[in-house]
PDB file of C-alpha atoms and ligand atoms in Angstrom:
ATOM      1  CA  MET A 166     103.308 113.514 154.632  1.00 50.00           C
ATOM      2  CA  SER A 167     103.983 115.095 151.228  1.00 59.00           C
ATOM      3  CA  ILE A 168     105.360 113.283 147.628  1.00 62.00           C
ATOM      4  CA  SER A 169     108.428 115.666 148.104  1.00 65.00           C
ATOM      5  CA  GLN A 170     108.692 114.361 151.692  1.00 73.00           C
ATOM      6  CA  THR A 171     108.412 110.404 150.939  1.00 86.00           C
ATOM      7  CA  GLU A 172     110.981 107.981 150.945  1.00 92.00           C
ATOM      8  CA  PHE A 173     111.103 105.659 148.241  1.00 94.00           C
ATOM      9  CA  VAL A 174     113.517 102.695 148.220  1.00 96.00           C
ATOM     10  CA  VAL A 175     115.158 103.507 145.920  1.00 96.00           C
ATOM     11  CA  ALA A 176     115.703 105.762 143.666  1.00 94.00           C
ATOM     12  CA  PRO A 177     112.230 106.816 141.284  1.00 93.00           C
ATOM     13  CA  ALA A 178     112.976 108.073 137.945  1.00 94.00           C
ATOM     14  CA  PRO A 179     113.317 111.294 136.362  1.00 94.00           C
ATOM     15  CA  VAL A 180     110.347 113.330 134.703  1.00 96.00           C
ATOM     16  CA  VAL A 181     110.946 112.321 131.007  1.00 98.00           C
ATOM     17  CA  SER A 182     109.256 116.046 129.836  1.00 98.00           C
ATOM     18  CA  VAL A 183     110.252 117.748 125.717  1.00 98.00           C
ATOM     19  CA  ALA A 184     111.304 120.873 125.618  1.00 98.00           C
ATOM     20  CA  VAL A 185     108.623 123.564 124.407  1.00 98.00           C
ATOM     21  CA  ARG A 186     109.443 125.556 121.572  1.00 98.00           C
ATOM     22  CA  GLY A 187     109.456 129.503 122.318  1.00 96.00           C
ATOM     23  CA  SER A 188     109.128 129.416 126.028  1.00 97.00           C
ATOM     24  CA  VAL A 189     111.538 127.805 129.545  1.00 97.00           C
ATOM     25  CA  ALA A 190     108.529 125.289 130.766  1.00 97.00           C
ATOM     26  CA  ARG A 191     108.498 121.730 129.608  1.00 98.00           C
ATOM     27  CA  TYR A 192     106.398 119.224 128.277  1.00 98.00           C
ATOM     28  CA  PRO A 193     106.913 115.992 130.598  1.00 98.00           C
ATOM     29  CA  VAL A 194     106.020 112.377 129.393  1.00 98.00           C
ATOM     30  CA  HIS A 195     103.200 111.049 130.264  1.00 98.00           C
ATOM     31  CA  ARG A 196     102.961 108.034 127.317  1.00 98.00           C
ATOM     32  CA  VAL A 197     103.901 107.298 124.474  1.00 98.00           C
ATOM     33  CA  TYR A 198     101.855 106.279 121.681  1.00 98.00           C
ATOM     34  CA  CYS A 199     102.093 104.876 118.593  1.00 98.00           C
ATOM     35  CA  VAL A 200      99.788 104.097 115.127  1.00 97.00           C
ATOM     36  CA  GLY A 201     100.790 101.941 113.140  1.00 93.00           C
ATOM     37  CA  ARG A 202     100.216 101.656 109.154  1.00 90.00           C
ATOM     38  CA  ASN A 203      98.594 105.420 108.732  1.00 92.00           C
ATOM     39  CA  TYR A 204      99.278 105.336 105.269  1.00 91.00           C
ATOM     40  CA  THR A 205      98.799 104.241 102.271  1.00 88.00           C
ATOM     41  CA  GLU A 206     102.629 104.307 100.447  1.00 87.00           C
ATOM     42  CA  HIS A 207     104.125 101.949 103.883  1.00 87.00           C
ATOM     43  CA  ALA A 208     101.828  99.708 104.924  1.00 85.00           C
ATOM     44  CA  ARG A 209     102.170  98.249 101.074  1.00 88.00           C
ATOM     45  CA  GLU A 210     105.349  97.920 101.914  1.00 89.00           C
ATOM     46  CA  MET A 211     104.561  95.856 104.711  1.00 88.00           C
ATOM     47  CA  GLY A 212     102.730  93.491 102.881  1.00 87.00           C
ATOM     48  CA  HIS A 213      98.795  94.875 104.089  1.00 84.00           C
ATOM     49  CA  ASP A 214      95.809  95.948 101.671  1.00 76.00           C
ATOM     50  CA  PRO A 215      96.472  99.027 102.914  1.00 68.00           C
ATOM     51  CA  ASP A 216      91.553  99.621 102.900  1.00 69.00           C
ATOM     52  CA  ARG A 217      90.795 102.129 106.218  1.00 71.00           C
ATOM     53  CA  GLU A 218      90.516  99.610 108.872  1.00 79.00           C
ATOM     54  CA  LEU A 219      90.899 100.914 112.373  1.00 83.00           C
ATOM     55  CA  PRO A 220      93.271 102.368 113.134  1.00 86.00           C
ATOM     56  CA  PHE A 221      95.973  99.743 115.144  1.00 90.00           C
ATOM     57  CA  PHE A 222      98.054 101.427 118.139  1.00 96.00           C
ATOM     58  CA  PHE A 223     101.567 100.373 120.547  1.00 97.00           C
ATOM     59  CA  GLN A 224     103.130 101.630 123.139  1.00 98.00           C
ATOM     60  CA  LYS A 225     106.925 103.060 123.729  1.00 98.00           C
ATOM     61  CA  ASN A 226     109.127 103.914 126.579  1.00 98.00           C
ATOM     62  CA  PRO A 227     108.569 107.119 127.645  1.00 98.00           C
ATOM     63  CA  ASP A 228     112.489 107.061 128.590  1.00 98.00           C
ATOM     64  CA  ASN A 229     113.457 106.135 125.106  1.00 98.00           C
ATOM     65  CA  LEU A 230     112.888 109.745 123.789  1.00 98.00           C
ATOM     66  CA  VAL A 231     115.851 110.841 122.208  1.00 98.00           C
ATOM     67  CA  LEU A 232     116.011 114.411 122.467  1.00 98.00           C
ATOM     68  CA  ASP A 233     118.220 117.577 120.875  1.00 96.00           C
ATOM     69  CA  ASN A 234     119.214 115.871 118.346  1.00 96.00           C
ATOM     70  CA  GLY A 235     120.984 113.229 119.998  1.00 97.00           C
ATOM     71  CA  ASP A 236     122.577 110.315 118.532  1.00 98.00           C
ATOM     72  CA  PHE A 237     120.576 107.819 117.730  1.00 98.00           C
ATOM     73  CA  PRO A 238     123.164 103.937 119.590  1.00 98.00           C
ATOM     74  CA  TYR A 239     122.346 101.416 116.809  1.00 98.00           C
ATOM     75  CA  PRO A 240     120.817  98.478 119.069  1.00 98.00           C
ATOM     76  CA  PRO A 241     121.924  95.245 120.308  1.00 98.00           C
ATOM     77  CA  MET A 242     120.142  92.397 118.606  1.00 97.00           C
ATOM     78  CA  THR A 243     119.745  93.523 115.751  1.00 98.00           C
ATOM     79  CA  ASN A 244     120.599  93.337 112.176  1.00 97.00           C
ATOM     80  CA  ASN A 245     117.920  95.153 110.595  1.00 98.00           C
ATOM     81  CA  VAL A 246     117.029  99.274 111.651  1.00 98.00           C
ATOM     82  CA  HIS A 247     114.454 101.444 110.139  1.00 98.00           C
ATOM     83  CA  HIS A 248     113.970 104.577 110.134  1.00 98.00           C
ATOM     84  CA  GLU A 249     109.813 105.983 110.285  1.00 98.00           C
ATOM     85  CA  VAL A 250     109.871 109.413 109.983  1.00 98.00           C
ATOM     86  CA  GLU A 251     106.981 110.761 111.874  1.00 98.00           C
ATOM     87  CA  MET A 252     104.961 113.422 113.314  1.00 98.00           C
ATOM     88  CA  VAL A 253     104.204 113.845 116.806  1.00 98.00           C
ATOM     89  CA  VAL A 254     100.821 114.990 118.653  1.00 98.00           C
ATOM     90  CA  ALA A 255     101.575 115.794 122.315  1.00 98.00           C
ATOM     91  CA  ILE A 256      97.805 115.786 124.311  1.00 98.00           C
ATOM     92  CA  GLY A 257      96.903 118.889 126.357  1.00 98.00           C
ATOM     93  CA  LYS A 258      94.143 117.479 127.986  1.00 98.00           C
ATOM     94  CA  GLY A 259      92.792 113.966 128.757  1.00 98.00           C
ATOM     95  CA  GLY A 260      89.623 112.523 127.837  1.00 98.00           C
ATOM     96  CA  SER A 261      87.656 108.974 127.154  1.00 98.00           C
ATOM     97  CA  ASP A 262      85.386 108.435 124.484  1.00 98.00           C
ATOM     98  CA  ILE A 263      86.980 112.106 122.961  1.00 98.00           C
ATOM     99  CA  PRO A 264      84.074 113.401 120.355  1.00 98.00           C
ATOM    100  CA  VAL A 265      85.982 114.063 117.001  1.00 97.00           C
ATOM    101  CA  GLU A 266      84.601 117.339 116.424  1.00 98.00           C
ATOM    102  CA  LYS A 267      86.644 117.843 119.551  1.00 98.00           C
ATOM    103  CA  ALA A 268      89.841 116.348 119.292  1.00 98.00           C
ATOM    104  CA  LEU A 269      91.084 118.703 118.828  1.00 98.00           C
ATOM    105  CA  ASP A 270      90.158 120.677 121.889  1.00 98.00           C
ATOM    106  CA  HIS A 271      92.682 118.034 123.507  1.00 98.00           C
ATOM    107  CA  VAL A 272      95.962 119.004 121.607  1.00 98.00           C
ATOM    108  CA  TYR A 273      99.362 121.345 123.196  1.00 98.00           C
ATOM    109  CA  GLY A 274     101.507 121.320 120.276  1.00 98.00           C
ATOM    110  CA  TYR A 275     103.260 119.014 117.167  1.00 98.00           C
ATOM    111  CA  ALA A 276     106.856 117.796 117.286  1.00 98.00           C
ATOM    112  CA  LEU A 277     108.373 115.853 114.629  1.00 98.00           C
ATOM    113  CA  GLY A 278     109.938 112.220 115.998  1.00 98.00           C
ATOM    114  CA  LEU A 279     111.346 108.936 114.109  1.00 98.00           C
ATOM    115  CA  ASP A 280     110.415 105.690 115.581  1.00 98.00           C
ATOM    116  CA  MET A 281     112.954 103.492 114.789  1.00 98.00           C
ATOM    117  CA  THR A 282     112.375  99.972 114.321  1.00 98.00           C
ATOM    118  CA  ARG A 283     114.321  96.192 114.998  1.00 98.00           C
ATOM    119  CA  ARG A 284     112.088  94.826 112.027  1.00 98.00           C
ATOM    120  CA  ASP A 285     114.100  91.920 112.139  1.00 98.00           C
ATOM    121  CA  LEU A 286     112.606  91.617 115.545  1.00 98.00           C
ATOM    122  CA  GLN A 287     109.387  93.300 114.794  1.00 97.00           C
ATOM    123  CA  ASN A 288     108.864  90.560 111.982  1.00 97.00           C
ATOM    124  CA  GLU A 289     110.209  87.802 113.677  1.00 97.00           C
ATOM    125  CA  ALA A 290     107.043  89.686 117.074  1.00 96.00           C
ATOM    126  CA  LYS A 291     103.969  89.103 113.462  1.00 95.00           C
ATOM    127  CA  LYS A 292     105.019  86.166 112.681  1.00 96.00           C
ATOM    128  CA  THR A 293     104.482  84.277 115.567  1.00 97.00           C
ATOM    129  CA  GLY A 294     101.847  86.417 116.809  1.00 96.00           C
ATOM    130  CA  ARG A 295     103.965  88.241 120.388  1.00 96.00           C
ATOM    131  CA  PRO A 296     104.450  91.507 121.134  1.00 96.00           C
ATOM    132  CA  TRP A 297     105.962  93.991 119.194  1.00 96.00           C
ATOM    133  CA  GLU A 298     108.434  95.785 122.022  1.00 97.00           C
ATOM    134  CA  LEU A 299     111.311  94.104 121.066  1.00 97.00           C
ATOM    135  CA  GLY A 300     110.835  95.972 118.054  1.00 98.00           C
ATOM    136  CA  LYS A 301     110.084  98.694 119.075  1.00 98.00           C
ATOM    137  CA  ALA A 302     110.530  99.876 122.519  1.00 98.00           C
ATOM    138  CA  PHE A 303     113.983  99.677 122.933  1.00 98.00           C
ATOM    139  CA  GLU A 304     116.236 102.502 124.810  1.00 98.00           C
ATOM    140  CA  HIS A 305     116.560 105.586 123.165  1.00 98.00           C
ATOM    141  CA  SER A 306     113.839 104.179 119.984  1.00 98.00           C
ATOM    142  CA  ALA A 307     112.149 107.185 119.799  1.00 98.00           C
ATOM    143  CA  PRO A 308     114.908 110.628 118.361  1.00 98.00           C
ATOM    144  CA  MET A 309     112.550 113.596 118.634  1.00 98.00           C
ATOM    145  CA  THR A 310     112.064 117.325 118.270  1.00 98.00           C
ATOM    146  CA  ASP A 311     110.625 119.747 120.997  1.00 98.00           C
ATOM    147  CA  ILE A 312     106.809 121.116 120.879  1.00 98.00           C
ATOM    148  CA  VAL A 313     105.935 123.226 118.700  1.00 98.00           C
ATOM    149  CA  THR A 314     102.013 124.868 119.912  1.00 98.00           C
ATOM    150  CA  VAL A 315      98.956 124.868 119.080  1.00 98.00           C
ATOM    151  CA  ASP A 316      99.037 128.656 120.190  1.00 95.00           C
ATOM    152  CA  LYS A 317     101.171 130.135 117.969  1.00 91.00           C
ATOM    153  CA  ALA A 318     101.249 126.481 115.142  1.00 87.00           C
ATOM    154  CA  GLY A 319      97.591 126.365 114.722  1.00 96.00           C
ATOM    155  CA  HIS A 320      96.844 122.521 113.712  1.00 98.00           C
ATOM    156  CA  LEU A 321      98.533 120.824 111.370  1.00 97.00           C
ATOM    157  CA  ALA A 322      96.716 119.105 108.233  1.00 96.00           C
ATOM    158  CA  LYS A 323      98.858 119.515 105.942  1.00 96.00           C
ATOM    159  CA  GLY A 324     102.567 119.892 104.853  1.00 97.00           C
ATOM    160  CA  THR A 325     105.641 117.789 102.892  1.00 98.00           C
ATOM    161  CA  ILE A 326     107.299 115.955 105.342  1.00 98.00           C
ATOM    162  CA  TRP A 327     110.848 113.774 104.651  1.00 98.00           C
ATOM    163  CA  LEU A 328     113.488 111.933 105.999  1.00 98.00           C
ATOM    164  CA  LYS A 329     116.995 112.056 103.984  1.00 98.00           C
ATOM    165  CA  VAL A 330     119.762 109.385 105.144  1.00 98.00           C
ATOM    166  CA  ASN A 331     123.266 111.002 104.294  1.00 98.00           C
ATOM    167  CA  GLY A 332     121.359 113.791 102.294  1.00 98.00           C
ATOM    168  CA  GLU A 333     119.266 111.372 100.356  1.00 98.00           C
ATOM    169  CA  VAL A 334     115.509 111.771 100.624  1.00 98.00           C
ATOM    170  CA  LYS A 335     114.594 108.452 101.723  1.00 98.00           C
ATOM    171  CA  GLN A 336     110.700 108.883 102.248  1.00 98.00           C
ATOM    172  CA  GLN A 337     108.028 111.149 100.971  1.00 97.00           C
ATOM    173  CA  GLY A 338     104.594 112.292 102.200  1.00 97.00           C
ATOM    174  CA  ASP A 339     101.927 115.044 102.716  1.00 97.00           C
ATOM    175  CA  LEU A 340     100.440 114.482 107.041  1.00 97.00           C
ATOM    176  CA  ASP A 341      97.044 114.818 104.279  1.00 95.00           C
ATOM    177  CA  GLU A 342      97.688 111.684 103.302  1.00 95.00           C
ATOM    178  CA  LEU A 343      97.302 109.856 106.298  1.00 95.00           C
ATOM    179  CA  ILE A 344      94.739 107.207 106.267  1.00 93.00           C
ATOM    180  CA  TRP A 345      93.644 108.534 109.939  1.00 94.00           C
ATOM    181  CA  ASN A 346      93.845 112.399 110.577  1.00 96.00           C
ATOM    182  CA  VAL A 347      94.799 113.712 113.546  1.00 97.00           C
ATOM    183  CA  PRO A 348      90.964 113.984 115.397  1.00 97.00           C
ATOM    184  CA  GLU A 349      90.229 110.104 113.851  1.00 96.00           C
ATOM    185  CA  ILE A 350      93.193 109.443 116.002  1.00 97.00           C
ATOM    186  CA  ILE A 351      91.879 110.517 119.239  1.00 98.00           C
ATOM    187  CA  ALA A 352      88.994 110.199 118.712  1.00 97.00           C
ATOM    188  CA  HIS A 353      89.238 106.671 118.737  1.00 96.00           C
ATOM    189  CA  LEU A 354      92.049 105.279 120.744  1.00 97.00           C
ATOM    190  CA  SER A 355      90.262 107.378 124.166  1.00 98.00           C
ATOM    191  CA  THR A 356      87.967 104.465 122.967  1.00 97.00           C
ATOM    192  CA  ILE A 357      90.830 101.759 124.082  1.00 97.00           C
ATOM    193  CA  PHE A 358      92.614 103.920 126.468  1.00 98.00           C
ATOM    194  CA  GLU A 359      92.529 107.163 129.356  1.00 98.00           C
ATOM    195  CA  LEU A 360      93.860 110.278 127.561  1.00 98.00           C
ATOM    196  CA  LYS A 361      96.138 112.084 129.936  1.00 98.00           C
ATOM    197  CA  ALA A 362      97.770 115.298 128.940  1.00 98.00           C
ATOM    198  CA  GLY A 363     101.011 114.689 129.052  1.00 98.00           C
ATOM    199  CA  ASP A 364     100.993 111.650 126.077  1.00 98.00           C
ATOM    200  CA  LEU A 365     102.281 111.698 122.447  1.00 98.00           C
ATOM    201  CA  ILE A 366     100.801 110.263 119.522  1.00 98.00           C
ATOM    202  CA  MET A 367     103.187 109.698 117.004  1.00 98.00           C
ATOM    203  CA  THR A 368     100.850 109.598 113.673  1.00 98.00           C
ATOM    204  CA  GLY A 369     102.489 107.214 111.314  1.00 97.00           C
ATOM    205  CA  THR A 370     105.191 107.324 108.477  1.00 96.00           C
ATOM    206  CA  PRO A 371     105.214 107.327 104.867  1.00 96.00           C
ATOM    207  CA  GLY A 372     106.402 104.941 102.131  1.00 95.00           C
ATOM    208  CA  GLY A 373     110.319 104.248 102.065  1.00 97.00           C
ATOM    209  CA  VAL A 374     111.095 102.853 104.776  1.00 97.00           C
ATOM    210  CA  GLY A 375     114.302 101.979 105.398  1.00 98.00           C
ATOM    211  CA  ALA A 376     117.948 100.328 107.270  1.00 98.00           C
ATOM    212  CA  VAL A 377     120.777 102.913 108.714  1.00 98.00           C
ATOM    213  CA  LYS A 378     123.712 101.990 109.550  1.00 98.00           C
ATOM    214  CA  ARG A 379     126.643 103.381 112.093  1.00 98.00           C
ATOM    215  CA  GLY A 380     127.404 106.167 110.595  1.00 98.00           C
ATOM    216  CA  ASP A 381     124.227 107.852 108.753  1.00 98.00           C
ATOM    217  CA  VAL A 382     122.945 110.494 109.471  1.00 98.00           C
ATOM    218  CA  MET A 383     119.430 110.991 109.460  1.00 98.00           C
ATOM    219  CA  GLU A 384     117.349 114.123 108.731  1.00 98.00           C
ATOM    220  CA  GLY A 385     113.398 114.497 108.415  1.00 98.00           C
ATOM    221  CA  TYR A 386     111.350 117.402 108.207  1.00 98.00           C
ATOM    222  CA  CYS A 387     108.040 118.579 108.942  1.00 98.00           C
ATOM    223  CA  GLU A 388     105.951 122.028 107.205  1.00 97.00           C
ATOM    224  CA  GLY A 389     105.299 123.812 110.227  1.00 97.00           C
ATOM    225  CA  ILE A 390     107.092 122.617 112.675  1.00 97.00           C
ATOM    226  CA  GLY A 391     111.295 122.431 111.017  1.00 97.00           C
ATOM    227  CA  SER A 392     113.603 119.885 111.290  1.00 98.00           C
ATOM    228  CA  ILE A 393     116.022 116.883 113.600  1.00 98.00           C
ATOM    229  CA  THR A 394     118.757 114.809 112.514  1.00 98.00           C
ATOM    230  CA  ALA A 395     120.034 111.898 114.650  1.00 98.00           C
ATOM    231  CA  LYS A 396     122.766 110.347 113.863  1.00 98.00           C
ATOM    232  CA  VAL A 397     123.404 106.807 113.992  1.00 98.00           C
ATOM    233  CA  VAL A 398     126.562 105.545 116.848  1.00 98.00           C
TER     234      VAL A 398
HETATM  235 MN1   MN B1785     105.947 104.428 112.788  1.00 72.02          MN
END
């Protein structure tokens, strides 16, 4: 019996997929990994020494994505929701123990995303030694653009990245300031998990994170990708 003929006891969740610029075919999402503290300024503002400790990771859920410049609904259980603008790597070919010098062969393309964070719940989790999901992996916590393919745009290693709230610049950085660059992130992550085609990696945020409130309009931009807009509703 093929999968399409399988009977499920409840309706299975639909495959989450992201538009690919210049294509009608879509990119199916497997997992969403996020790198913590990958810009010096942001590490400092979070109260950490920006020394080059090994990168660490957390995850969001594929169905946390908000696509097509959709609104960001203010989430429950928080009074302190922060914006974090981040370049996103889309993996096109999986693997384990991928060497740094081969890592870019595994990249399908790039996107721009917002790692929205319930900072109060994340801070509580840090204090109590609990996991970060409550702060990071909530509904609608990952607004994201379509994917720009490596075929069309090459690899992104430098270029400005910023986020404005209501037209005012809040975060600003350059991709060349990543403490761990894209090949290093992929190489390290692939020693911990088996990467698969469809995995997205949010690469960390520059300094200047801060709270948003209902009615705010967030506009992010990254050279080589373009912009994302999300209104807080
Ligand atoms: Mn982040």
